[in-house]
C-alpha positions as a LaTeX table, in Angstrom:
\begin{tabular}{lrrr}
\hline
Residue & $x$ (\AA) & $y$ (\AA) & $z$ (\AA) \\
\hline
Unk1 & 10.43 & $-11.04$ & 36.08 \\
Unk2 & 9.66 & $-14.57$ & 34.16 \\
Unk3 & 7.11 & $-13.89$ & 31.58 \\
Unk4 & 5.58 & $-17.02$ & 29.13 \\
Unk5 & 5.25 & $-16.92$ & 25.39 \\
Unk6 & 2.98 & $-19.45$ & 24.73 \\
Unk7 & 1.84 & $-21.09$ & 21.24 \\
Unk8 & 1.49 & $-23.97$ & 18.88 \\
Unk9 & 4.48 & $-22.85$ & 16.81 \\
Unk10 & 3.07 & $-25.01$ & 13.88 \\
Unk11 & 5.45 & $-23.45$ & 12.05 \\
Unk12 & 7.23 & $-21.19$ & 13.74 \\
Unk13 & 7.24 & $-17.79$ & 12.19 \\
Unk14 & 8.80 & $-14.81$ & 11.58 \\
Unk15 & 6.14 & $-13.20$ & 13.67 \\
Unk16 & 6.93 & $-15.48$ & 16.48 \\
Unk17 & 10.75 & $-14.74$ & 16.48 \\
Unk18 & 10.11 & $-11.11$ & 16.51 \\
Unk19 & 7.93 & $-11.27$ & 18.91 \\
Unk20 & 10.68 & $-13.77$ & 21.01 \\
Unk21 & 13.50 & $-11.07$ & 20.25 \\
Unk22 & 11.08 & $-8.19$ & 22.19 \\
Unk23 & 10.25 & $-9.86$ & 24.84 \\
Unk24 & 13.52 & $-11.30$ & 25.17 \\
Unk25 & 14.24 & $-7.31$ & 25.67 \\
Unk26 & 11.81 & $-7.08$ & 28.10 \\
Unk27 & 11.55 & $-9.25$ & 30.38 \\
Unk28 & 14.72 & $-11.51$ & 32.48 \\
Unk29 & 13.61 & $-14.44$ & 31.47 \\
Unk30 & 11.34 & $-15.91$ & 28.75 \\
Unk31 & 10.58 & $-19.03$ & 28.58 \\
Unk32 & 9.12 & $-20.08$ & 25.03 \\
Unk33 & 6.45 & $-23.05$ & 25.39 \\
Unk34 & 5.13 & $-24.93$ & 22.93 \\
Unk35 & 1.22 & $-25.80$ & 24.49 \\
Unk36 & $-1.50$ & $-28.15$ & 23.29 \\
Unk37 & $-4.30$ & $-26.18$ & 21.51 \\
Unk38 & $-7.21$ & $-28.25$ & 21.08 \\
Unk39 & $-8.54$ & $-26.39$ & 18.61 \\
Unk40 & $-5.73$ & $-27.24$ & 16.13 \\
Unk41 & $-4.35$ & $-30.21$ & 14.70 \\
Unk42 & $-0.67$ & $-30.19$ & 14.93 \\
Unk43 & 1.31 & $-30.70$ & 11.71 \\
Unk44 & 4.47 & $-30.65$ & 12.50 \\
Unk45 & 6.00 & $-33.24$ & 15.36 \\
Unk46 & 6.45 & $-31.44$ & 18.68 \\
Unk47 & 10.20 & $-32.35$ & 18.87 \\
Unk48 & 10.61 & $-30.71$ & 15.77 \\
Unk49 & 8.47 & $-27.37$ & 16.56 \\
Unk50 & 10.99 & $-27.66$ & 20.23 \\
Unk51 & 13.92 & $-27.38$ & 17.29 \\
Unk52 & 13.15 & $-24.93$ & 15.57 \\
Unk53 & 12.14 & $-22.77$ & 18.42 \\
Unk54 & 15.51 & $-23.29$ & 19.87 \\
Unk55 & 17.04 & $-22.47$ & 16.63 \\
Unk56 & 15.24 & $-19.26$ & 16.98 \\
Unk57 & 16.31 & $-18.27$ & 20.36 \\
Unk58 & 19.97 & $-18.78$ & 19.48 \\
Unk59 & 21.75 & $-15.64$ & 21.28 \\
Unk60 & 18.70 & $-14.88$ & 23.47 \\
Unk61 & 20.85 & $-15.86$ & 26.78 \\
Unk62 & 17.41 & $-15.36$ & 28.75 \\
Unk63 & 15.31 & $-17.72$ & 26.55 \\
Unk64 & 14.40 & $-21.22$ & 27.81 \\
Unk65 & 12.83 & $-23.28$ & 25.41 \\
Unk66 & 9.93 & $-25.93$ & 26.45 \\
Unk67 & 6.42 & $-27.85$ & 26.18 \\
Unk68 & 2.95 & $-28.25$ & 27.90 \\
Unk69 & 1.06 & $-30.47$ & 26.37 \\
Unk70 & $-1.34$ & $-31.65$ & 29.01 \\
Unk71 & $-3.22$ & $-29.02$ & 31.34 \\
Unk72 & $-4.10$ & $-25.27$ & 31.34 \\
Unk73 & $-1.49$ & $-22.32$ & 30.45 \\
Unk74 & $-2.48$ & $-20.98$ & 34.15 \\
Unk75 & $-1.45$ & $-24.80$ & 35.54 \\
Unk76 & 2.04 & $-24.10$ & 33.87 \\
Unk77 & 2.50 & $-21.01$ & 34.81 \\
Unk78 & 1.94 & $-22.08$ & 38.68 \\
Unk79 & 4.30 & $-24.69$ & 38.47 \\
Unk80 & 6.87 & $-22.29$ & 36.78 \\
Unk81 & 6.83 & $-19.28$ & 39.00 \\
Unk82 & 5.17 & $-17.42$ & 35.84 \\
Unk83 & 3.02 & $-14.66$ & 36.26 \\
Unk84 & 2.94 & $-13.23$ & 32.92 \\
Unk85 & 1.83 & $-14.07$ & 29.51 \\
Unk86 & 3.25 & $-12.44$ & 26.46 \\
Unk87 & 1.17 & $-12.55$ & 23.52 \\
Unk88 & 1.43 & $-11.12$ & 19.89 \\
Unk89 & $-1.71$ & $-9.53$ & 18.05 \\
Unk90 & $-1.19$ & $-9.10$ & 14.48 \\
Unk91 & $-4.94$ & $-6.81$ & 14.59 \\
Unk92 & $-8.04$ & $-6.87$ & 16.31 \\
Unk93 & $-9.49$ & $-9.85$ & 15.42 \\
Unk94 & $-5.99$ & $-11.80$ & 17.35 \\
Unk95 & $-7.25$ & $-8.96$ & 20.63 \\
Unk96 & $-10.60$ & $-10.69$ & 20.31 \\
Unk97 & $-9.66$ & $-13.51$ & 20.46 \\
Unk98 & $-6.78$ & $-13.04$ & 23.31 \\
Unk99 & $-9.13$ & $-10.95$ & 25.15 \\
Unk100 & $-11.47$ & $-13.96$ & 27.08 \\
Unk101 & $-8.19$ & $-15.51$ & 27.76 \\
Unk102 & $-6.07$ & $-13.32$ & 29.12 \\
Unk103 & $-9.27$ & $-12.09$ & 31.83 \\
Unk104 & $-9.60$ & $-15.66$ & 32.29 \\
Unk105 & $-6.26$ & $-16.51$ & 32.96 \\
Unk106 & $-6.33$ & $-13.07$ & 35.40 \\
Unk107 & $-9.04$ & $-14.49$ & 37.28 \\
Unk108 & $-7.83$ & $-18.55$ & 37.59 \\
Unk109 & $-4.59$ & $-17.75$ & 38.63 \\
Unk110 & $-3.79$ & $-13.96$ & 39.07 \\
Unk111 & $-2.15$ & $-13.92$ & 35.36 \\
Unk112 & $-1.27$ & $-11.20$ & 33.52 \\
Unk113 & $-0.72$ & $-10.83$ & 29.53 \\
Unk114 & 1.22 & $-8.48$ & 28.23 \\
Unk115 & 0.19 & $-7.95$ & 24.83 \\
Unk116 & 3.45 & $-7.19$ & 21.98 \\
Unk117 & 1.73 & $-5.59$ & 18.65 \\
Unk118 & 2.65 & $-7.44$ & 15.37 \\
Unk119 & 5.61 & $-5.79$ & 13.35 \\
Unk120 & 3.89 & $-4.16$ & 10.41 \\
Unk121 & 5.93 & $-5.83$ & 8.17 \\
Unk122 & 4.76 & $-9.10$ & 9.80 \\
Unk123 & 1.52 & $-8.32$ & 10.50 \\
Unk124 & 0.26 & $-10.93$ & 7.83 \\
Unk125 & 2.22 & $-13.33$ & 8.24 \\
Unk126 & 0.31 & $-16.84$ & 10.50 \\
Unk127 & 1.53 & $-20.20$ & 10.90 \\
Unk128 & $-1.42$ & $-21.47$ & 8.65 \\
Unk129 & $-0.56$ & $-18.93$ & 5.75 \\
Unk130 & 3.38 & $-20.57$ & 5.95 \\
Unk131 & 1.82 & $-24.09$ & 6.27 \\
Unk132 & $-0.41$ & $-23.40$ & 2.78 \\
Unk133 & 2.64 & $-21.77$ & 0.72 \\
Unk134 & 4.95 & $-24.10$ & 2.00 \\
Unk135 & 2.31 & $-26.69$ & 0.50 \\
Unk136 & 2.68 & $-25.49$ & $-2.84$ \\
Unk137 & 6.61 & $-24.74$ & $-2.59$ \\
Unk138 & 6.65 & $-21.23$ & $-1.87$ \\
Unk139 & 8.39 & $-19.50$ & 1.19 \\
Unk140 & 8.68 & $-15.43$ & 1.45 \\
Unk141 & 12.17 & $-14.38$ & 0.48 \\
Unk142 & 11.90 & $-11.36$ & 3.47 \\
Unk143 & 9.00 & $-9.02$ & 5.54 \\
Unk144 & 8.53 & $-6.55$ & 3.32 \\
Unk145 & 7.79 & $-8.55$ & 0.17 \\
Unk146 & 9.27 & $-6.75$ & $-3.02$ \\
Unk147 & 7.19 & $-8.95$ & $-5.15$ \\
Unk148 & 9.50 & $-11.91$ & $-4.41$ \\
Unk149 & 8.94 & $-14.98$ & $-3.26$ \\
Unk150 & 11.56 & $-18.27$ & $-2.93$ \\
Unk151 & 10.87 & $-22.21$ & $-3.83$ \\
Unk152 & 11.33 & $-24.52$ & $-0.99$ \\
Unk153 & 14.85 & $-25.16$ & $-2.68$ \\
Unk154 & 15.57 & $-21.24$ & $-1.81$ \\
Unk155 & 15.22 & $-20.32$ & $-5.42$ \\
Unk156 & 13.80 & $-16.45$ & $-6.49$ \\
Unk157 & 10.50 & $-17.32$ & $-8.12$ \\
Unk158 & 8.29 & $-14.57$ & $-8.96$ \\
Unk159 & 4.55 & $-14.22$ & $-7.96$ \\
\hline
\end{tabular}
């Protein structure tokens, strides 16, 4: 089965790798698509979020990298062969918001999402969160903290 993991990937975050690795687990194909949310203003180029999503499905044999940047998710899908969605929640506020999509998506097009719960230890992690640390030169050293933090030169810094 080919399922979708759809986002803006403005970064691209630890969350969104381990949520790439999963479904790479589950599913026999995954193809990882960088789509056009109107709602956002990109920061980061698109060829550049393609790179870096590519860079993150290194050794996922089953992971096809790509971009929709015109259209509906369901429109994408139909032209793929797709008919599921894989989506991370980090908590309920990401379910509410998923929620109107996925039973739209259902009803448009037959759809499914599958929804992947947030690693703990990533649960707090969003692309705006990176985007504001990375701002002020400040990247998290690993998941679980420790009280460390690293300079966008890689440098230990403390918080």
């Amino acid at each position: 089965m080919r399922a979708l993991f759809p986002g803006s990937f403005d970064p691209v975050t630890q969350g969104h790798e381990d949520v790439l690795r999963r479904a790479a687990l589950l599913f026999d194909e995954v193809v990882v698509c960088v789509m056009f949310n109107a709602n956002k203003t990109g920061r980061l180029p698109l060829g550049e979020r393609l790179d870096r999503l590519r860079a993150a499905a290194t050794g996922l044999s089953n992971v096809t990298v790509d971009s929709h940047t015109g259209g509906l998710l369901v429109d994408y899908c139909r032209e793929a062969g797709i008919d599921v969605v894989v989506r991370g929640v980090r908590g309920v506020s990401d379910l509410d918001y998923e929620m109107p999509m996925a039973r739209m998506n259902h009803e448009l097009a037959g759809v499914e999402t599958f929804f992947l719960a947030a690693d703990p230890a990533l649960a707090h992690v969003s692309s705006t969160l990176v985007t504001a640390m990375s701002r002020q030169g400040r990247v998290p050293s690993a998941p679980a903290g420790g009280g460390r933090s690293r300079d966008a030169e890689g440098r230990q810094v403390r918080r």
